[in-house]
Amino acid sequence: MSNEEFDLLDELYFVQPYSYLRDVTGWEDELILKTLDSLYKKGYIKCLSGPDEERFDQVDVRKEGKDLLYLATKKGLMTHNTL
């Protein structure tokens, strides 16, 4: 897990919108979207279109990412806590 992935997972113990992640990290959009995409593909986060509306279809994080909310999965939390 990269440092960026670790740092983003640290913020996703609760549902968070993209704008929150941008504000707390101060990163450029490209880095945030790339990192979210990597975490999503590893199964470490799930994407939501609303606070209680999990996306079960395949999500293109780089394309739709700014309009979504994110939450760490159990797999992501377990990995994050073992590092």
One Martini backbone bead per residue (centre of mass of N, CA, C, O) as a GRO file, in nm:
protein
   83
    1MET     BB    1   0.096   0.037   0.024
    2SER     BB    2   0.069   0.350  -0.017
    3ASN     BB    3   0.079   0.652   0.129
    4GLU     BB    4  -0.176   0.759  -0.008
    5GLU     BB    5  -0.362   0.525   0.058
    6PHE     BB    6  -0.334   0.544   0.362
    7ASP     BB    7  -0.433   0.839   0.396
    8LEU     BB    8  -0.717   0.796   0.275
    9LEU     BB    9  -0.816   0.567   0.459
   10ASP     BB   10  -0.799   0.741   0.718
   11GLU     BB   11  -1.067   0.911   0.605
   12LEU     BB   12  -1.269   0.625   0.562
   13TYR     BB   13  -1.441   0.544   0.830
   14PHE     BB   14  -1.627   0.745   0.693
   15VAL     BB   15  -1.835   0.903   0.509
   16GLN     BB   16  -1.698   1.072   0.213
   17PRO     BB   17  -1.645   1.328   0.020
   18TYR     BB   18  -1.445   1.451  -0.214
   19SER     BB   19  -1.414   1.739  -0.097
   20TYR     BB   20  -1.291   1.648   0.169
   21LEU     BB   21  -1.036   1.514   0.056
   22ARG     BB   22  -0.925   1.771  -0.074
   23ASP     BB   23  -0.909   1.944   0.186
   24VAL     BB   24  -0.728   1.751   0.374
   25THR     BB   25  -0.488   1.704   0.161
   26GLY     BB   26  -0.425   1.913  -0.093
   27TRP     BB   27  -0.460   1.770  -0.350
   28GLU     BB   28  -0.472   1.681  -0.654
   29ASP     BB   29  -0.706   1.539  -0.846
   30GLU     BB   30  -0.534   1.319  -0.982
   31LEU     BB   31  -0.429   1.185  -0.720
   32ILE     BB   32  -0.696   1.117  -0.592
   33LEU     BB   33  -0.819   0.948  -0.823
   34LYS     BB   34  -0.591   0.741  -0.846
   35THR     BB   35  -0.611   0.640  -0.552
   36LEU     BB   36  -0.908   0.560  -0.549
   37ASP     BB   37  -0.889   0.359  -0.781
   38SER     BB   38  -0.693   0.167  -0.643
   39LEU     BB   39  -0.867   0.105  -0.393
   40TYR     BB   40  -1.110  -0.004  -0.549
   41LYS     BB   41  -0.962  -0.238  -0.705
   42LYS     BB   42  -0.879  -0.374  -0.414
   43GLY     BB   43  -1.137  -0.338  -0.208
   44TYR     BB   44  -1.101  -0.082   0.013
   45ILE     BB   45  -1.347   0.058  -0.132
   46LYS     BB   46  -1.651   0.240  -0.153
   47CYS     BB   47  -1.919   0.358  -0.349
   48LEU     BB   48  -2.127   0.656  -0.346
   49SER     BB   49  -2.416   0.860  -0.436
   50GLY     BB   50  -2.496   0.848  -0.130
   51PRO     BB   51  -2.510   0.799   0.203
   52ASP     BB   52  -2.722   0.526   0.122
   53GLU     BB   53  -2.582   0.474  -0.193
   54GLU     BB   54  -2.462   0.213  -0.312
   55ARG     BB   55  -2.240   0.097  -0.555
   56PHE     BB   56  -2.269  -0.206  -0.764
   57ASP     BB   57  -2.142  -0.109  -0.993
   58GLN     BB   58  -1.919  -0.014  -1.216
   59VAL     BB   59  -1.667   0.221  -1.142
   60ASP     BB   60  -1.545   0.535  -1.272
   61VAL     BB   61  -1.346   0.717  -1.086
   62ARG     BB   62  -1.209   0.918  -1.288
   63LYS     BB   63  -1.495   1.022  -1.395
   64GLU     BB   64  -1.696   1.021  -1.113
   65GLY     BB   65  -1.541   1.094  -0.839
   66LYS     BB   66  -1.646   1.396  -0.768
   67ASP     BB   67  -1.964   1.267  -0.715
   68LEU     BB   68  -1.867   1.101  -0.467
   69LEU     BB   69  -1.859   0.863  -0.214
   70TYR     BB   70  -1.668   0.725   0.072
   71LEU     BB   71  -1.567   0.386   0.194
   72ALA     BB   72  -1.440   0.167   0.387
   73THR     BB   73  -1.369  -0.150   0.401
   74LYS     BB   74  -1.295  -0.419   0.573
   75LYS     BB   75  -1.043  -0.481   0.411
   76GLY     BB   76  -0.923  -0.194   0.436
   77LEU     BB   77  -0.913  -0.179   0.747
   78MET     BB   78  -0.737  -0.426   0.796
   79THR     BB   79  -0.496  -0.328   0.634
   80HIS     BB   80  -0.453  -0.054   0.773
   81ASN     BB   81  -0.416  -0.185   1.073
   82THR     BB   82  -0.143  -0.363   0.988
   83LEU     BB   83   0.063  -0.103   0.928
   0.00000   0.00000   0.00000
